[in-house]
XYZ file of C-alpha atoms in Angstrom:
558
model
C -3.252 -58.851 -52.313
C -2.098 -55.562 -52.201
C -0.967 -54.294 -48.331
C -2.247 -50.545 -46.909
C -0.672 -48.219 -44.083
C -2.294 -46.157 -42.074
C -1.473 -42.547 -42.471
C 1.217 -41.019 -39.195
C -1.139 -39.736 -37.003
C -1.301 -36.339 -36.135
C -2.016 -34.460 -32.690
C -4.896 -34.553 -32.387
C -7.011 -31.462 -30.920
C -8.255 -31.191 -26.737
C -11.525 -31.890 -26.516
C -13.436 -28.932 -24.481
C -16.256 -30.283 -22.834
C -18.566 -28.524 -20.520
C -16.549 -30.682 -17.681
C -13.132 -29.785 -18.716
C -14.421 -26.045 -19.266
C -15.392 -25.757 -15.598
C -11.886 -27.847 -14.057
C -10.013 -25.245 -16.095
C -12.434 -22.417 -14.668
C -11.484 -23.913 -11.531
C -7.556 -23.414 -11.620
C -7.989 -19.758 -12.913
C -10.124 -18.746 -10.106
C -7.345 -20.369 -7.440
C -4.874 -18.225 -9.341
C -7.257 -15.226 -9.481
C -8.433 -14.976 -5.762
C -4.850 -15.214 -4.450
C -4.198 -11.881 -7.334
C -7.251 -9.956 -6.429
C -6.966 -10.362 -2.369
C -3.276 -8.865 -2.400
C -4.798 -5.870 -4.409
C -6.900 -5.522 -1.687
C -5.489 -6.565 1.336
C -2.787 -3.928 1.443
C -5.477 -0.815 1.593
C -6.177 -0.708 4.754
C -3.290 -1.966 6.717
C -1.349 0.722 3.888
C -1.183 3.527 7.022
C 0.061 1.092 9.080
C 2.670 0.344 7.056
C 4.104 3.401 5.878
C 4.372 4.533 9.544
C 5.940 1.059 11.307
C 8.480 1.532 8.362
C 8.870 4.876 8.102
C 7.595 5.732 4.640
C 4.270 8.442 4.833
C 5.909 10.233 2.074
C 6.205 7.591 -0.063
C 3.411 5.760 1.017
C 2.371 6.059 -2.654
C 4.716 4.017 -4.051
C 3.380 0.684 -2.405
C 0.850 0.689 -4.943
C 2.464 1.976 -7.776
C 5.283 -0.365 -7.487
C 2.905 -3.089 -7.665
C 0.928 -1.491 -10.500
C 4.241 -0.670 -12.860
C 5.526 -4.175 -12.568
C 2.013 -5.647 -13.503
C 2.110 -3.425 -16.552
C 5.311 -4.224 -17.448
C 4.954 -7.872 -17.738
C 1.191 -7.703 -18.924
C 2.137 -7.390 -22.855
C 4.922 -10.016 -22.648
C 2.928 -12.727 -20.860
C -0.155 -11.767 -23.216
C 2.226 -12.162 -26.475
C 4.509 -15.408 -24.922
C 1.182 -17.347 -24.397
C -0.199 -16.503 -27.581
C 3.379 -18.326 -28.981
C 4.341 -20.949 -25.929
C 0.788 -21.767 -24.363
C -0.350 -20.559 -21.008
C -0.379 -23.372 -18.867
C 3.340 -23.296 -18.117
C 3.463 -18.971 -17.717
C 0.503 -18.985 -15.234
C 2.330 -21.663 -13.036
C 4.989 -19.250 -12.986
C 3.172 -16.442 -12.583
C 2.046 -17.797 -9.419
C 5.215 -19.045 -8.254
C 6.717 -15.585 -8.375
C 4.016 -13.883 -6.842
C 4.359 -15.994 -4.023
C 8.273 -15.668 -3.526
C 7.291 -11.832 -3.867
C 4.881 -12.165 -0.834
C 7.612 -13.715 1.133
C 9.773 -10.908 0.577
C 7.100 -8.707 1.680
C 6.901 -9.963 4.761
C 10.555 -10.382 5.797
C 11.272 -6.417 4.869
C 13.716 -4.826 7.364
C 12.495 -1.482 5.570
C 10.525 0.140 3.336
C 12.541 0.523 0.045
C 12.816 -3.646 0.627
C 9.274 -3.675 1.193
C 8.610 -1.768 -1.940
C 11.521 -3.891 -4.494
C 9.001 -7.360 -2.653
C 5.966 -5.493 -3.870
C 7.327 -4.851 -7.423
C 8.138 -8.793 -7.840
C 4.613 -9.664 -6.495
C 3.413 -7.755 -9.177
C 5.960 -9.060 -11.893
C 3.877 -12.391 -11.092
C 0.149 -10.716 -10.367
C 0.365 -8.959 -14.075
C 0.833 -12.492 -14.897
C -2.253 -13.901 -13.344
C -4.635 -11.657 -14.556
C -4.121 -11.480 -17.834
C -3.681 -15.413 -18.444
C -6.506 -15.844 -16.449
C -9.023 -13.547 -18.919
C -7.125 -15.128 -22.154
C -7.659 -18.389 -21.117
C -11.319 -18.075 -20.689
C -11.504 -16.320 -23.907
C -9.715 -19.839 -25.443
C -12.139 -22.189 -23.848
C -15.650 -20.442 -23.966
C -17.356 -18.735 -26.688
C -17.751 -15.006 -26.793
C -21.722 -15.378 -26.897
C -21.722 -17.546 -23.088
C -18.648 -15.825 -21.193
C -20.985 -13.675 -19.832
C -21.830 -16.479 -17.565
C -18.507 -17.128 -16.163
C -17.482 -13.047 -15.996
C -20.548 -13.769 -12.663
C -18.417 -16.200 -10.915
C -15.153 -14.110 -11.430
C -17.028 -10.666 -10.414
C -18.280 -12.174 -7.516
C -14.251 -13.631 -6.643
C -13.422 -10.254 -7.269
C -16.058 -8.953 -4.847
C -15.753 -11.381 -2.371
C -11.114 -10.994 -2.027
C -12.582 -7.169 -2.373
C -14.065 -7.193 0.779
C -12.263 -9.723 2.726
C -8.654 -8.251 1.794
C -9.445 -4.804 3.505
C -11.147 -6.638 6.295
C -8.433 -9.281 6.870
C -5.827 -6.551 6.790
C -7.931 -4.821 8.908
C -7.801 -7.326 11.465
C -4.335 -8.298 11.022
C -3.183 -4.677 11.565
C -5.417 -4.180 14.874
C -5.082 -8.082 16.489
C -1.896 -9.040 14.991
C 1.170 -7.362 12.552
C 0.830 -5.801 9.324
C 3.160 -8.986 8.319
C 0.474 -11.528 7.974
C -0.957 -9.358 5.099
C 1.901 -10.971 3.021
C 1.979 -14.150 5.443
C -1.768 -15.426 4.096
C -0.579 -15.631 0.656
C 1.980 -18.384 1.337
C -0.739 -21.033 1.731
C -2.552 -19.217 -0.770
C 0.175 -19.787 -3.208
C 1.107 -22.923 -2.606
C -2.941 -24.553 -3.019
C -3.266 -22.067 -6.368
C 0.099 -23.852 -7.806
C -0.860 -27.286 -6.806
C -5.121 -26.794 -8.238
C -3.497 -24.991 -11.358
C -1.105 -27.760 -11.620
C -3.347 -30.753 -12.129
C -6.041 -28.803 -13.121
C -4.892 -26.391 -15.667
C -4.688 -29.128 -18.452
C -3.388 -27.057 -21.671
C -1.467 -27.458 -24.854
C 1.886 -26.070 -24.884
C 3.413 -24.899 -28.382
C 7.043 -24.204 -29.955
C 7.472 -20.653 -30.957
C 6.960 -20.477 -35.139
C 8.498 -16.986 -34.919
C 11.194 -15.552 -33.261
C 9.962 -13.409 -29.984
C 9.820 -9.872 -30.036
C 12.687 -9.251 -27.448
C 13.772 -5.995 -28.948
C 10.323 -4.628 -28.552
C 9.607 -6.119 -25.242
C 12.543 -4.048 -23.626
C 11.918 -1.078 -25.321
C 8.375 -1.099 -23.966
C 9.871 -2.078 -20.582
C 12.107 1.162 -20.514
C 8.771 3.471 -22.121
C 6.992 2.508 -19.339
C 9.301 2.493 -16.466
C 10.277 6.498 -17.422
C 6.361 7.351 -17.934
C 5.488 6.118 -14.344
C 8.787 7.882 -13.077
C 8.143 11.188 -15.047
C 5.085 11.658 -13.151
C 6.183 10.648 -9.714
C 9.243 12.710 -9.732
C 7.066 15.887 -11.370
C 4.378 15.255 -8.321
C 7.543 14.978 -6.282
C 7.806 17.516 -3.765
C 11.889 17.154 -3.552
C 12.001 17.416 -7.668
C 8.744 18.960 -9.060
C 7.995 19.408 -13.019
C 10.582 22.714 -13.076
C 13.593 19.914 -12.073
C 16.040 19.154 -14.761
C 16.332 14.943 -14.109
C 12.261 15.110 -14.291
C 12.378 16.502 -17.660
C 15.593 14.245 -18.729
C 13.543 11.166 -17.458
C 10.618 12.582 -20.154
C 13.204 12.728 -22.904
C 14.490 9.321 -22.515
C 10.575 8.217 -22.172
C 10.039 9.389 -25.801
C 13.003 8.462 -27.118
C 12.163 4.801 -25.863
C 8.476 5.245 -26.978
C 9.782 6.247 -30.822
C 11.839 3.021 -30.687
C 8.987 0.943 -29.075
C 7.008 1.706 -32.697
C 9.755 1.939 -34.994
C 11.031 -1.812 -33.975
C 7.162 -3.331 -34.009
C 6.845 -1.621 -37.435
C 9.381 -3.475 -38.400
C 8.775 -7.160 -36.083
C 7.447 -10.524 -37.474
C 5.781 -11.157 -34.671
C 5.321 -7.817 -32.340
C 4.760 -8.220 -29.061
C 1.814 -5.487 -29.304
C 0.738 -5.520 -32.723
C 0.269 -2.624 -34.170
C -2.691 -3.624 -37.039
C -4.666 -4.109 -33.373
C -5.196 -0.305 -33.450
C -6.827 -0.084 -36.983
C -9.897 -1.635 -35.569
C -12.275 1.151 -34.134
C -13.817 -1.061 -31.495
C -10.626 -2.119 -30.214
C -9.140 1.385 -29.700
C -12.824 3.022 -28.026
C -12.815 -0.148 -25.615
C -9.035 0.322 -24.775
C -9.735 3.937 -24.527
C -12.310 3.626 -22.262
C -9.866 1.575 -20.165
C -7.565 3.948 -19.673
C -9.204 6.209 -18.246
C -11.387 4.314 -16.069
C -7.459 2.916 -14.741
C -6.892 6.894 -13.869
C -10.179 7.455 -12.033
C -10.896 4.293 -10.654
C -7.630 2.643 -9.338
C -6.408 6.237 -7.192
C -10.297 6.154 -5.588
C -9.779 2.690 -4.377
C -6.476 2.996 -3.606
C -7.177 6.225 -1.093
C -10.578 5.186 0.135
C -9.674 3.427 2.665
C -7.651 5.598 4.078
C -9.673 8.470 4.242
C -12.021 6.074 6.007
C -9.301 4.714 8.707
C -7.917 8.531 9.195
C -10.857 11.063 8.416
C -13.458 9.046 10.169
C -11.844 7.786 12.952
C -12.759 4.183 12.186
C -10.004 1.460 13.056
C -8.334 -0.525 10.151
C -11.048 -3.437 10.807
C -13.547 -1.344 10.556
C -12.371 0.434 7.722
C -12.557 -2.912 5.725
C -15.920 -3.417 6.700
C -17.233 -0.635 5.301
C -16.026 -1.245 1.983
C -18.174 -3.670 1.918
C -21.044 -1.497 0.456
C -18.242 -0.901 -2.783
C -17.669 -4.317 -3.786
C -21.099 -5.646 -2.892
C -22.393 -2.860 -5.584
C -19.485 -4.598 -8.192
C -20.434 -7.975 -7.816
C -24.406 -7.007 -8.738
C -23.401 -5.153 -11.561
C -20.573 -7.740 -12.744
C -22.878 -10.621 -12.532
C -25.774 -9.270 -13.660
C -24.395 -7.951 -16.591
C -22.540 -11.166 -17.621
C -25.685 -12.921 -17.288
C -27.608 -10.360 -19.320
C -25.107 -10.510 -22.659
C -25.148 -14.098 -22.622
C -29.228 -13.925 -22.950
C -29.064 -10.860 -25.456
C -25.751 -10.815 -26.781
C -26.307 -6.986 -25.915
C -23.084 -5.266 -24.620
C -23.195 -1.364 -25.744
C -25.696 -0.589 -22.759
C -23.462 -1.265 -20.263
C -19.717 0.610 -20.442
C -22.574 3.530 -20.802
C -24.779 3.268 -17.623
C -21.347 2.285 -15.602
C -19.171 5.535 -16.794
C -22.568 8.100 -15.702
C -22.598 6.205 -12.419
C -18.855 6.302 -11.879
C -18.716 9.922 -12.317
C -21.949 10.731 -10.174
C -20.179 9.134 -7.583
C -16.956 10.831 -7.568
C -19.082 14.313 -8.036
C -20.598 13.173 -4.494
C -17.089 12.126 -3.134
C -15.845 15.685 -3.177
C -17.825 16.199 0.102
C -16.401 14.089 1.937
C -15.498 15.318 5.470
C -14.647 14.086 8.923
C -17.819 15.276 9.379
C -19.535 12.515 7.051
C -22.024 9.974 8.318
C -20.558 6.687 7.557
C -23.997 5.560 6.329
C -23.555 8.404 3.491
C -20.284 7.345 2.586
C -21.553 3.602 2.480
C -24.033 4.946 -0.305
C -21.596 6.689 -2.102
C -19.101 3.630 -2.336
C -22.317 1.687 -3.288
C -22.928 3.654 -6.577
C -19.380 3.184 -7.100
C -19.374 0.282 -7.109
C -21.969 -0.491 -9.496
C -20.980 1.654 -11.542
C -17.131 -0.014 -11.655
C -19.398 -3.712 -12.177
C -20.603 -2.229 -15.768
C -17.509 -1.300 -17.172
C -14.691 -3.824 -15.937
C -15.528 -7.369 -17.312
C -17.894 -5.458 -20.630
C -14.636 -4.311 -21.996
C -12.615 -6.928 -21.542
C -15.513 -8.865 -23.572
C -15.661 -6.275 -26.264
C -12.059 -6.110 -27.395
C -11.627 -9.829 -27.012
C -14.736 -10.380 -29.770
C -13.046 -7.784 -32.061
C -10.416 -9.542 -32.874
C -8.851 -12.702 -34.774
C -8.533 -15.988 -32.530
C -5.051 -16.052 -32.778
C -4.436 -12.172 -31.231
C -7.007 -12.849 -28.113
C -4.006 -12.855 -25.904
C -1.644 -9.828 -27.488
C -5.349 -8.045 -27.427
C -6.194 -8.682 -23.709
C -3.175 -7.976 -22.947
C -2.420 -4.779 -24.654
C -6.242 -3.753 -23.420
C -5.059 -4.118 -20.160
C -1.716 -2.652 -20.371
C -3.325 0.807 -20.904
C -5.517 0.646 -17.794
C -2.546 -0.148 -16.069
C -0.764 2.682 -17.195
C -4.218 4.758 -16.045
C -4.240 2.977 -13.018
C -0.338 3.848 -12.543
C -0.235 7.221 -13.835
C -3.448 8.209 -11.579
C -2.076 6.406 -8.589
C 1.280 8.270 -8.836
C -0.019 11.867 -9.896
C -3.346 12.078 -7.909
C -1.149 9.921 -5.048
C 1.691 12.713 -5.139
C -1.228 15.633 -5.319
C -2.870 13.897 -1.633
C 0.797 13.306 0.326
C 2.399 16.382 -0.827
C -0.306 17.914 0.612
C -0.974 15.583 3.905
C 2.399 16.302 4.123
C 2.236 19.886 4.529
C -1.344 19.971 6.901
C 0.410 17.418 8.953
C 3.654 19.662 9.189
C 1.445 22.475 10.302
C -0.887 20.158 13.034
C 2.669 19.583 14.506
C 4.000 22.718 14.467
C 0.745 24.181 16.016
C 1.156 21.755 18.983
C 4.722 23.013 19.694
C 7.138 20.423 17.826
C 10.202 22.068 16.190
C 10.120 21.654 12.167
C 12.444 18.670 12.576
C 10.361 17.105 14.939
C 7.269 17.715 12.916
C 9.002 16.325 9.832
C 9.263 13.036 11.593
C 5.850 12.877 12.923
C 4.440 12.977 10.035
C 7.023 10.222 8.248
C 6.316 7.922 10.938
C 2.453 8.580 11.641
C 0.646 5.014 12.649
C -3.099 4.913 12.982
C -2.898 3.529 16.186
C -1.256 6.157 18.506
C -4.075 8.484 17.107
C -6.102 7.642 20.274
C -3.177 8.318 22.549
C -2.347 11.674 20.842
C -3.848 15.133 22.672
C -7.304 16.559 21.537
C -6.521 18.931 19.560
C -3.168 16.973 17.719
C -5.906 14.107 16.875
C -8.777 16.525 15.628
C -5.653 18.397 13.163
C -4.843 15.103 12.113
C -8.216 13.831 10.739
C -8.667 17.628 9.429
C -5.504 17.145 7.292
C -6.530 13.989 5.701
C -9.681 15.416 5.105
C -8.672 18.503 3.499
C -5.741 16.518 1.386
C -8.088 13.973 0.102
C -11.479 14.796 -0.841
C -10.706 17.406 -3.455
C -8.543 15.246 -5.248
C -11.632 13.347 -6.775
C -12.620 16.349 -8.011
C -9.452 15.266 -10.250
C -10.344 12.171 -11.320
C -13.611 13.173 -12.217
C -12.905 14.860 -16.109
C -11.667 11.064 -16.634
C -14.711 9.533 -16.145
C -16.805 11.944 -18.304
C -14.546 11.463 -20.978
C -14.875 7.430 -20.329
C -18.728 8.236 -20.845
C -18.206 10.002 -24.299
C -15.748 7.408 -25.641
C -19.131 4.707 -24.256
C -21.445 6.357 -26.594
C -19.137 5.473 -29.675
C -18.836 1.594 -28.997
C -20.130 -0.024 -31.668
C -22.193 -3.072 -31.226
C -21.184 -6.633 -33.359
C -22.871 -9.992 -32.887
C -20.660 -11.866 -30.428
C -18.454 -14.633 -31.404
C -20.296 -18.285 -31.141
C -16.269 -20.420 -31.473
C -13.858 -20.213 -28.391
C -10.462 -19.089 -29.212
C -8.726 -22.709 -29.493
C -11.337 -24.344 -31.452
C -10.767 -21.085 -33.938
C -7.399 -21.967 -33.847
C -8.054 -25.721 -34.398
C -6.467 -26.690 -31.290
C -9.481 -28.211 -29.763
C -13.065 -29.571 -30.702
C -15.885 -29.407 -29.315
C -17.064 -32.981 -29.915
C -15.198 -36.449 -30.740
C -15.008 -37.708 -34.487
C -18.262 -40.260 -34.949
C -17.226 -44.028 -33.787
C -17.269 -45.518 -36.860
C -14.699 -43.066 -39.076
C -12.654 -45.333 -40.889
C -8.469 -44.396 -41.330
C -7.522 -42.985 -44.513
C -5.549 -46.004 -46.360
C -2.424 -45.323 -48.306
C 0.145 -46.685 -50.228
C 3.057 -48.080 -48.855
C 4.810 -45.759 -51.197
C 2.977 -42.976 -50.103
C 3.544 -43.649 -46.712
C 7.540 -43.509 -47.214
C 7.466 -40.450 -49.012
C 5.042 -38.994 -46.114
C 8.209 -39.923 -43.363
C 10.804 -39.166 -45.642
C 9.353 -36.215 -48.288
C 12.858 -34.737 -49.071
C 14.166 -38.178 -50.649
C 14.185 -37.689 -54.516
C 14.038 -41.556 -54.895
C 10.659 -42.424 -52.999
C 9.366 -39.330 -55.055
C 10.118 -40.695 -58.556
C 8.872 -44.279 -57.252
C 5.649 -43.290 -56.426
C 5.376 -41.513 -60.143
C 3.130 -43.548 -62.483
C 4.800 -45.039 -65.331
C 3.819 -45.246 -69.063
């Protein structure tokens, strides 16, 4: 009788059911609310802030700080999960965000405050972009429309109750518990991610791209600097370090692509950019970052100042914004799983986009709130069409094994929109709030000292203890400094709506990423699959394959 072994089994791949799709969904949507409700949260207690800490004139660096560190880390956390796995980087991710919050809110001052914000977003960029490649592992390009609804409407819902909780925060309690909230936050994200977030991890093949990863690091840092300290009224675009911090940009940019020429395994592939849909789609999402992100980030402010409403209120009245994104998100999602029709939709979101800023450049004091709730409305739905369609689009343009480098590097440039426009349309609005509110003071009688730190230390709520006049100057010098910067932001947007007209449609993919990949099936082998029997030989030589004697054993002889 001649004996069989059963061939050494292999790892065998997850098995993605509809139930294990939605417990996944689960932990990414912890990890995403406690992301999206910091972005938010911080708008309108931002004037609050600045002035209890003594930073007006930096006041745009609380957002850009946040926004450079999330695009700093977005390309490395895209790339190290495509080699190591996600599960184990989002954990992190959330970890560090939430040691970043606590920083936040234990700042003796405002250059601590900032350094907090910068490692909340070393963990945020994190977040995000995990969160978007792990859905594009687990479900099919054809049905994530359906679960880009349920994340729209996350988005929409932290987007309204972040400016309203910092609203209330700011006006019942401190401008602390902004950062405060996310400690619980964190801590029941970790734990659901945790037990939830049940992935494979991997052993790098290749050796990781740390060459390119700092020389991206040091691109991006002196891009973000170049245009704060050329906006900078202390240093402006004739001063010698601005133009030094330009050179060592390039030179750092030049090495960026020489070294991922060169890389086995670059941490932003290069052969990404040969594909036409990939570059329109990331196009589009740069720009959109410029326009979009400096509206958002100044809205409520101009709201809380310029109108006269209180930091609550202010919150509240973003409402009509986000409740315009979430219709347009969902909808959308809902509409290219049914069609598998996506070209419409970047389209009909840039035109309303850039309709709405056109109407934003009237803003005044003088507004009707209900106006300005209409014109945050089309915003908003015009935001809804663009946001989660692109990320779809360059996700089903490339191979499985690039979704996360892709997603990631398709987010990096928005970032870099969204940090450029914060920090050049940011240093266009407070260099000249900073001036107007100079002038208020010095009108009233304050010496230009005395002016100087009025304006540095300006809190929204002394405004109703401040003379007539003094108040009325005020709200006219946030009015004047903000509304014509949309005028701006708008070229962006029509170019965004060119760049729409030139996305090509494909069908959309019907295989998640990991079951591309081979990592995980859809469906379990039928019951009554038999092992493949081998040799005993065979066996040996499949344990021990480099030993020369089992090899010329298992040879048939004549």
């Amino acid at each position: 009788m001649t004996s069989t072994l059963t061939a050494p089994p292999k790892s065998s791949p997850m098995l993605l059911d509809k139930r294990r799709i939605w417990v996944i969904f689960s932990a990414l949507l912890a990890g995403m609310l406690l992301a999206s409700l910091d972005q938010t949260i911080v708008s309108t207690a931002l004037p609050t802030i600045v002035g209890k800490l003594g930073g007006v004139e930096h006041q745009a660096w609380v957002t850009t700080a946040y926004l450079l560190a999330t695009t700093l880390v977005m390309p490395i956390y895209g790339k190290l999960g495509d080699i190591l796995g996600r599960r184990r980087l989002f954990l992190f991710a959330i970890a560090i965000f939430t040691l970043g919050s606590a920083g936040a809110a234990f700042s003796g001052s405002f250059w601590a405050f900032i350094a907090s914000r910068a490692v909340q977003g070393l963990g945020g960029g994190g977040m995000m972009i995990l969160s978007q490649a792990i859905i594009a592992d687990i479900v099919p390009a054809k049905d994530r429309g359906k679960y880009m609804g349920p994340l729209g409407a996350l988005f929409g819902i932290s987007a309204v109750a972040g400016p309203l909780l910092g609203g209330l925060f700011v006006d019942h309690l401190t401008w602390e518990w902004c950062f405060y909230i996310n400690l619980p936050i964190g801590l029941i994200a970790f734990a659901v991610a945790y037990f939830a977030l049940k992935l494979p991890n991997k052993r790098p093949e290749r050796k990781i791209d740390f060459a390119g990863i700092v020389a991206l690091s040091l691109a991006t840092t002196g891009l973000i600097f170049f245009t704060d300290f050329g906006g900078n009224a202390t240093f402006g675009w004739g001063s010698p370090i601005t133009w030094l911090i330009f050179a060592g940009m390039a030179v750092a940019a030049i090495a960026f692509v020489a070294i991922e020429r060169r890389a086995d395994d670059p941490v932003m592939p290069l052969s990404l950019f040969r594909s036409r849909i990939f570059v329109n789609a990331t196009a589009i999402g740069f720009v959109l970052g410029l326009g979009m992100f400096a509206a958002l980030a100044f809205l409520p402010t101009f709201l809380q100042m310029s109108s006269g409403a209180s930091a609550a209120a202010s919150g509240l009245l973003m409402l009509p914004l986000m409740g315009g994104l979430m219709i347009t998100a969902i909808g959308s999602g809902i509409a290219i799983s049914k069609t598998g029709k996506y070209r419409i939709y970047p389209i009909v979101g840039s035109a309303l986009t850039a309709g709405a800023l056109v109407w934003m450049t009237t803003l005044a004091a003088s507004t009707p709130i209900w106006l300005v709730c209409v014109m945050m409305f089309i915003f908003g739905l015009g935001l809804g069409c663009i946001m989660q369609v692109i990320v779809l689009i360059v996700q089903n343009s490339v191979p499985p094994q690039d979704i996360g480098a892709a997603t990631s590097t398709n987010n990096y440039f928005r970032e870099v929109g969204a940090s450029l426009g914060v920090a050049i349309f940011g240093s266009i609005f407070t260099t000249k709030l900073a001036s107007n509110l100079q002038g208020v003071f010095t009108a009233a009688g304050a010496s230009p000292e005395q002016a100087g730190k009025a304006s540095a230390s300006l809190d929204p709520s002394v405004m109703n203890s401040l003379p007539g006049p003094v108040r009325d100057g005020i709200v006219t010098a946030y009015a004047d400094s903000l509304a014509p910067v949309f005028w701006y932001l708008l070229p962006f947007m029509v170019i965004a709506l060119i760049l729409a007209f030139f996305i090509k449609q494909i069908p959309l993919s019907d295989v998640s990423g990991m079951v591309a990949r081979g990592e995980a099936v859809t469906s379990l082998p039928e019951p009554d699959a038999q092992p493949e029997e081998i040799s005993p030989a065979e066996a040996l030589i499949n344990e021990r394959p480099e030993d020369p004697r089992l090899l010329a054993a298992s040879e048939p002889r004549g």
